[in-house]
Amino acid sequence: VQLQASGGGLVQAGGSLRLSCAASGRASSNTCMGWFRQAPGKEREFVAANRWSDRSTRYADSVRDRFTISRENGVNTVYLQMNSLKPEDTAVYYCASGAGVITGRMSQAEAYTYWGQGTQVTVSS
């Protein structure tokens, strides 16, 4: 599975961006795709995840009610709609894919096998 992330950019605080992650290759029906981010000098952190088999989603507390993860039906692409962006959302955003990820591990980077190259999101104040 290869993942291609796109959609990052520079936006003012309060603005919106939509990230995309296209998965190519053999993506099974029990795929879970997640978004993680890493800011300079900080550890990578979980943002959101979407499990295809039951459409369950998980969000980090810091982005809940502002970000929405979704999958386009019939297409192996996952989106992260980011609204009300804050300067602290500035980071490199990575998409990841894993098979058979159980609910309790959807926020754990170790549960994901494949990773995209990352896309930079910069939010100015």
XYZ file of N, CA and C in Angstrom:
375
model
N 0.853 -1.188 0.000
C 0.000 0.000 0.000
C 0.890 1.239 0.000
N 0.586 2.143 -0.895
C 1.293 3.422 -0.931
C 0.311 4.533 -0.631
N 0.751 5.485 0.163
C -0.118 6.578 0.579
C 0.449 7.893 0.072
N -0.412 8.703 -0.488
C -0.010 10.010 -1.013
C -0.860 11.073 -0.331
N -0.232 11.868 0.524
C -0.936 12.940 1.226
C -0.760 14.255 0.478
N -1.800 15.066 0.513
C -1.741 16.378 -0.144
C -2.728 17.318 0.526
N -2.636 18.590 0.172
C -3.605 19.561 0.648
C -3.097 20.526 1.693
N -1.870 20.346 2.150
C -1.348 21.264 3.145
C -1.089 22.642 2.560
N -0.772 23.576 3.438
C -0.507 24.930 2.981
C -0.448 25.895 4.133
N -0.469 27.169 3.773
C -0.430 28.261 4.747
C -1.818 28.883 4.842
N -2.319 29.024 6.047
C -3.642 29.596 6.246
C -3.631 30.454 7.510
N -4.477 31.445 7.540
C -4.584 32.278 8.725
C -5.418 31.577 9.796
N -5.186 31.951 11.030
C -5.971 31.394 12.130
C -7.459 31.613 11.874
N -8.233 30.581 12.150
C -9.661 30.630 11.878
C -10.044 30.092 10.516
N -9.061 29.877 9.672
C -9.322 29.382 8.334
C -9.471 27.878 8.273
N -9.583 27.366 7.052
C -9.813 25.936 6.835
C -8.866 25.389 5.777
N -8.606 24.109 5.891
C -7.870 23.352 4.893
C -8.459 21.955 4.836
N -8.309 21.314 3.684
C -8.710 19.919 3.574
C -7.533 19.108 3.074
N -7.133 18.143 3.867
C -6.070 17.232 3.482
C -6.675 15.988 2.838
N -5.932 15.434 1.901
C -6.345 14.200 1.246
C -5.242 13.166 1.391
N -5.650 11.924 1.464
C -4.688 10.823 1.494
C -5.216 9.730 0.582
N -4.526 9.534 -0.520
C -4.935 8.527 -1.494
C -4.114 7.257 -1.287
N -4.797 6.146 -1.160
C -4.131 4.864 -0.963
C -4.155 4.073 -2.261
N -3.010 3.616 -2.690
C -2.921 2.778 -3.879
C -2.364 1.426 -3.486
N -2.594 0.446 -4.318
C -2.158 -0.899 -3.994
C -3.260 -1.665 -3.321
N -2.905 -2.665 -2.571
C -3.870 -3.571 -1.979
C -4.362 -3.046 -0.641
N -5.515 -2.366 -0.668
C -6.130 -1.865 0.559
C -7.347 -2.722 0.867
N -7.335 -3.437 1.961
C -8.411 -4.362 2.281
C -9.590 -3.646 2.912
N -10.702 -4.382 3.024
C -11.923 -3.791 3.569
C -11.807 -3.500 5.055
N -10.858 -4.131 5.741
C -10.700 -3.865 7.176
C -9.598 -2.844 7.434
N -9.385 -1.987 6.447
C -8.372 -0.932 6.584
C -8.816 0.142 7.566
N -7.889 0.624 8.319
C -8.089 1.803 9.157
C -7.058 2.837 8.711
N -7.532 4.041 8.468
C -6.601 5.106 8.069
C -6.642 6.208 9.100
N -5.470 6.683 9.421
C -5.377 7.712 10.437
C -4.526 8.876 10.004
N -4.701 9.974 10.693
C -3.872 11.156 10.514
C -3.126 11.419 11.818
N -1.854 11.672 11.672
C -1.006 12.053 12.781
C -0.298 13.345 12.397
N 0.243 14.031 13.378
C 0.982 15.247 13.060
C 2.187 15.378 13.995
N 3.153 16.100 13.492
C 4.360 16.330 14.290
C 4.807 17.768 14.089
N 4.834 18.496 15.183
C 5.293 19.881 15.170
C 6.785 19.902 15.493
N 7.489 20.955 15.109
C 8.928 21.036 15.402
C 9.203 20.899 16.891
N 10.118 20.019 17.224
C 10.502 19.847 18.611
C 9.532 19.049 19.453
N 8.489 18.538 18.828
C 7.484 17.777 19.570
C 7.382 16.369 19.018
N 6.800 15.496 19.806
C 6.580 14.134 19.367
C 5.368 14.067 18.438
N 5.364 13.050 17.631
C 4.220 12.812 16.760
C 2.986 12.526 17.602
N 1.850 13.076 17.187
C 0.633 12.866 17.946
C -0.519 12.490 17.029
N -1.437 11.765 17.588
C -2.622 11.320 16.876
C -3.564 12.486 16.632
N -4.207 12.480 15.474
C -5.185 13.510 15.144
C -6.573 12.896 14.963
N -6.697 11.959 14.043
C -8.003 11.359 13.755
C -7.807 10.046 13.021
N -8.818 9.179 13.091
C -8.756 7.906 12.388
C -10.139 7.494 11.931
N -10.160 6.741 10.851
C -11.403 6.249 10.267
C -11.223 4.790 9.887
N -12.101 3.945 10.408
C -12.021 2.519 10.096
C -13.090 2.191 9.073
N -12.682 1.605 7.948
C -13.574 1.438 6.829
C -14.685 0.418 7.103
N -14.384 -0.638 7.838
C -15.344 -1.739 7.971
C -16.633 -1.305 8.656
N -16.540 -0.448 9.639
C -17.737 -0.019 10.356
C -17.889 1.492 10.405
N -17.003 2.176 9.672
C -17.039 3.645 9.571
C -16.850 4.329 10.924
N -16.273 3.647 11.871
C -16.042 4.285 13.162
C -14.912 5.296 13.049
N -14.989 6.312 13.840
C -13.994 7.372 13.816
C -13.513 7.671 15.228
N -12.334 8.218 15.290
C -11.752 8.653 16.559
C -11.052 9.983 16.322
N -11.094 10.834 17.331
C -10.457 12.142 17.246
C -9.659 12.424 18.508
N -8.589 13.163 18.345
C -7.891 13.700 19.499
C -8.761 14.803 20.106
N -8.677 14.941 21.405
C -9.488 15.963 22.083
C -9.202 17.360 21.539
N -7.971 17.585 21.131
C -7.564 18.921 20.685
C -8.192 19.325 19.355
N -8.703 18.352 18.612
C -9.254 18.682 17.292
C -10.735 18.332 17.172
N -11.263 17.665 18.172
C -12.682 17.274 18.096
C -13.548 18.499 17.930
N -14.533 18.411 17.112
C -15.485 19.492 16.805
C -14.908 20.526 15.837
N -13.630 20.389 15.475
C -13.047 21.286 14.470
C -12.623 20.521 13.217
N -12.165 19.284 13.409
C -11.690 18.462 12.294
C -12.685 17.340 12.028
N -12.787 16.951 10.766
C -13.639 15.827 10.392
C -12.892 14.921 9.432
N -12.840 13.637 9.770
C -12.220 12.659 8.890
C -13.328 11.929 8.151
N -13.111 11.695 6.876
C -14.130 11.021 6.080
C -13.484 10.261 4.948
N -14.246 9.339 4.391
C -13.771 8.554 3.255
C -14.779 8.678 2.130
N -14.277 8.879 0.937
C -15.148 8.943 -0.226
C -15.565 7.528 -0.593
N -16.860 7.294 -0.714
C -17.388 5.964 -1.001
C -16.789 5.383 -2.275
N -16.309 4.156 -2.155
C -15.804 3.451 -3.328
C -14.428 3.891 -3.776
N -13.840 4.839 -3.084
C -12.513 5.325 -3.461
C -11.606 5.209 -2.260
N -10.403 4.784 -2.483
C -9.471 4.612 -1.371
C -8.790 5.921 -1.017
N -9.599 6.904 -0.691
C -9.091 8.223 -0.319
C -9.781 8.675 0.956
N -8.991 9.168 1.872
C -9.505 9.688 3.128
C -9.188 11.169 3.205
N -10.121 11.915 3.727
C -9.970 13.358 3.831
C -9.939 13.776 5.301
N -9.262 14.864 5.545
C -9.295 15.499 6.851
C -9.669 16.957 6.640
N -10.916 17.269 6.940
C -11.387 18.641 6.852
C -11.041 19.347 8.150
N -10.276 20.400 8.039
C -9.804 21.117 9.221
C -10.381 22.521 9.214
N -11.217 22.810 10.179
C -11.836 24.127 10.312
C -11.358 24.814 11.580
N -11.588 26.102 11.643
C -11.212 26.889 12.833
C -9.777 26.600 13.235
N -8.899 26.657 12.275
C -7.506 26.309 12.531
C -6.851 27.296 13.486
N -5.947 26.763 14.291
C -5.236 27.551 15.284
C -3.736 27.447 15.015
N -2.964 28.418 15.465
C -1.510 28.329 15.271
C -0.926 27.036 15.824
N -1.501 26.529 16.878
C -0.978 25.292 17.464
C -1.283 24.059 16.612
N -2.040 24.208 15.558
C -2.260 23.113 14.613
C -1.121 23.007 13.598
N -0.219 23.963 13.631
C 0.911 23.941 12.707
C 1.764 22.701 12.924
N 1.967 21.933 11.872
C 2.723 20.680 11.964
C 2.827 20.054 10.579
N 3.640 19.028 10.496
C 3.607 18.160 9.326
C 2.586 17.072 9.618
N 1.646 16.919 8.711
C 0.577 15.944 8.886
C 0.874 14.710 8.046
N 0.758 13.563 8.693
C 1.035 12.287 8.038
C -0.230 11.437 8.031
N -0.494 10.780 6.920
C -1.554 9.787 6.924
C -0.922 8.404 7.045
N -1.683 7.505 7.606
C -1.192 6.156 7.866
C -2.308 5.161 7.635
N -1.918 3.950 7.335
C -2.890 2.901 7.038
C -2.496 1.614 7.748
N -3.486 0.924 8.256
C -3.243 -0.363 8.891
C -4.441 -1.256 8.704
N -4.236 -2.551 8.800
C -5.319 -3.518 8.657
C -5.653 -4.112 10.006
N -6.943 -4.306 10.241
C -7.369 -4.956 11.466
C -7.050 -4.193 12.731
N -7.111 -2.882 12.674
C -6.803 -2.066 13.855
C -8.012 -2.069 14.783
N -7.824 -2.537 15.991
C -8.942 -2.582 16.935
C -9.209 -1.187 17.492
N -10.404 -1.021 18.008
C -10.850 0.292 18.457
C -9.885 0.929 19.440
N -9.413 0.165 20.384
C -8.537 0.710 21.410
C -7.165 1.125 20.927
N -6.846 0.796 19.669
C -5.518 1.128 19.152
C -5.578 2.112 17.995
N -6.730 2.613 17.686
C -6.855 3.497 16.525
C -6.040 4.773 16.677
N -5.741 5.163 17.902
C -4.965 6.384 18.132
C -3.472 6.125 18.305
N -3.062 4.883 18.147
C -1.669 4.521 18.387
C -0.918 4.359 17.068
N 0.157 5.101 16.918
C 0.933 5.067 15.679
C 1.450 3.655 15.387
N 1.736 2.912 16.431
C 2.302 1.566 16.253
C 1.315 0.605 15.601
N 0.054 0.948 15.583
C -0.962 0.081 14.987
C -1.013 0.196 13.470
N -0.313 1.163 12.909
C -0.371 1.436 11.479
C 0.890 0.954 10.780
N 0.707 0.368 9.617
C 1.809 -0.252 8.899
C 2.412 0.652 7.833
N 1.556 1.359 7.134
C 2.022 2.170 6.010
C 1.843 3.651 6.327
N 2.802 4.443 5.847
C 2.796 5.871 6.134
C 3.036 6.663 4.859
N 2.355 7.796 4.756
C 2.580 8.714 3.658
C 3.755 9.630 3.952
N 4.051 10.508 3.014
C 5.252 11.327 3.104
C 5.063 12.579 3.946
N 3.860 12.926 4.300
C 3.633 14.116 5.111
C 3.350 15.345 4.268
N 2.516 16.209 4.805
C 2.207 17.480 4.154
C 2.204 18.565 5.219
N 2.820 19.697 4.906
C 3.003 20.764 5.889
C 1.735 21.620 5.994
N 1.316 21.848 7.220
C 0.228 22.773 7.509
C 0.785 23.865 8.411
N 0.636 25.102 7.976
C 1.119 26.237 8.754
C -0.039 27.199 8.970
N -0.302 27.493 10.233
C -1.391 28.398 10.587
C -0.782 29.643 11.207
N -0.997 30.776 10.573
C -0.442 32.031 11.063
C -1.445 32.729 11.979
N -0.903 33.444 12.948
C -1.780 34.138 13.916
C -2.117 35.532 13.451
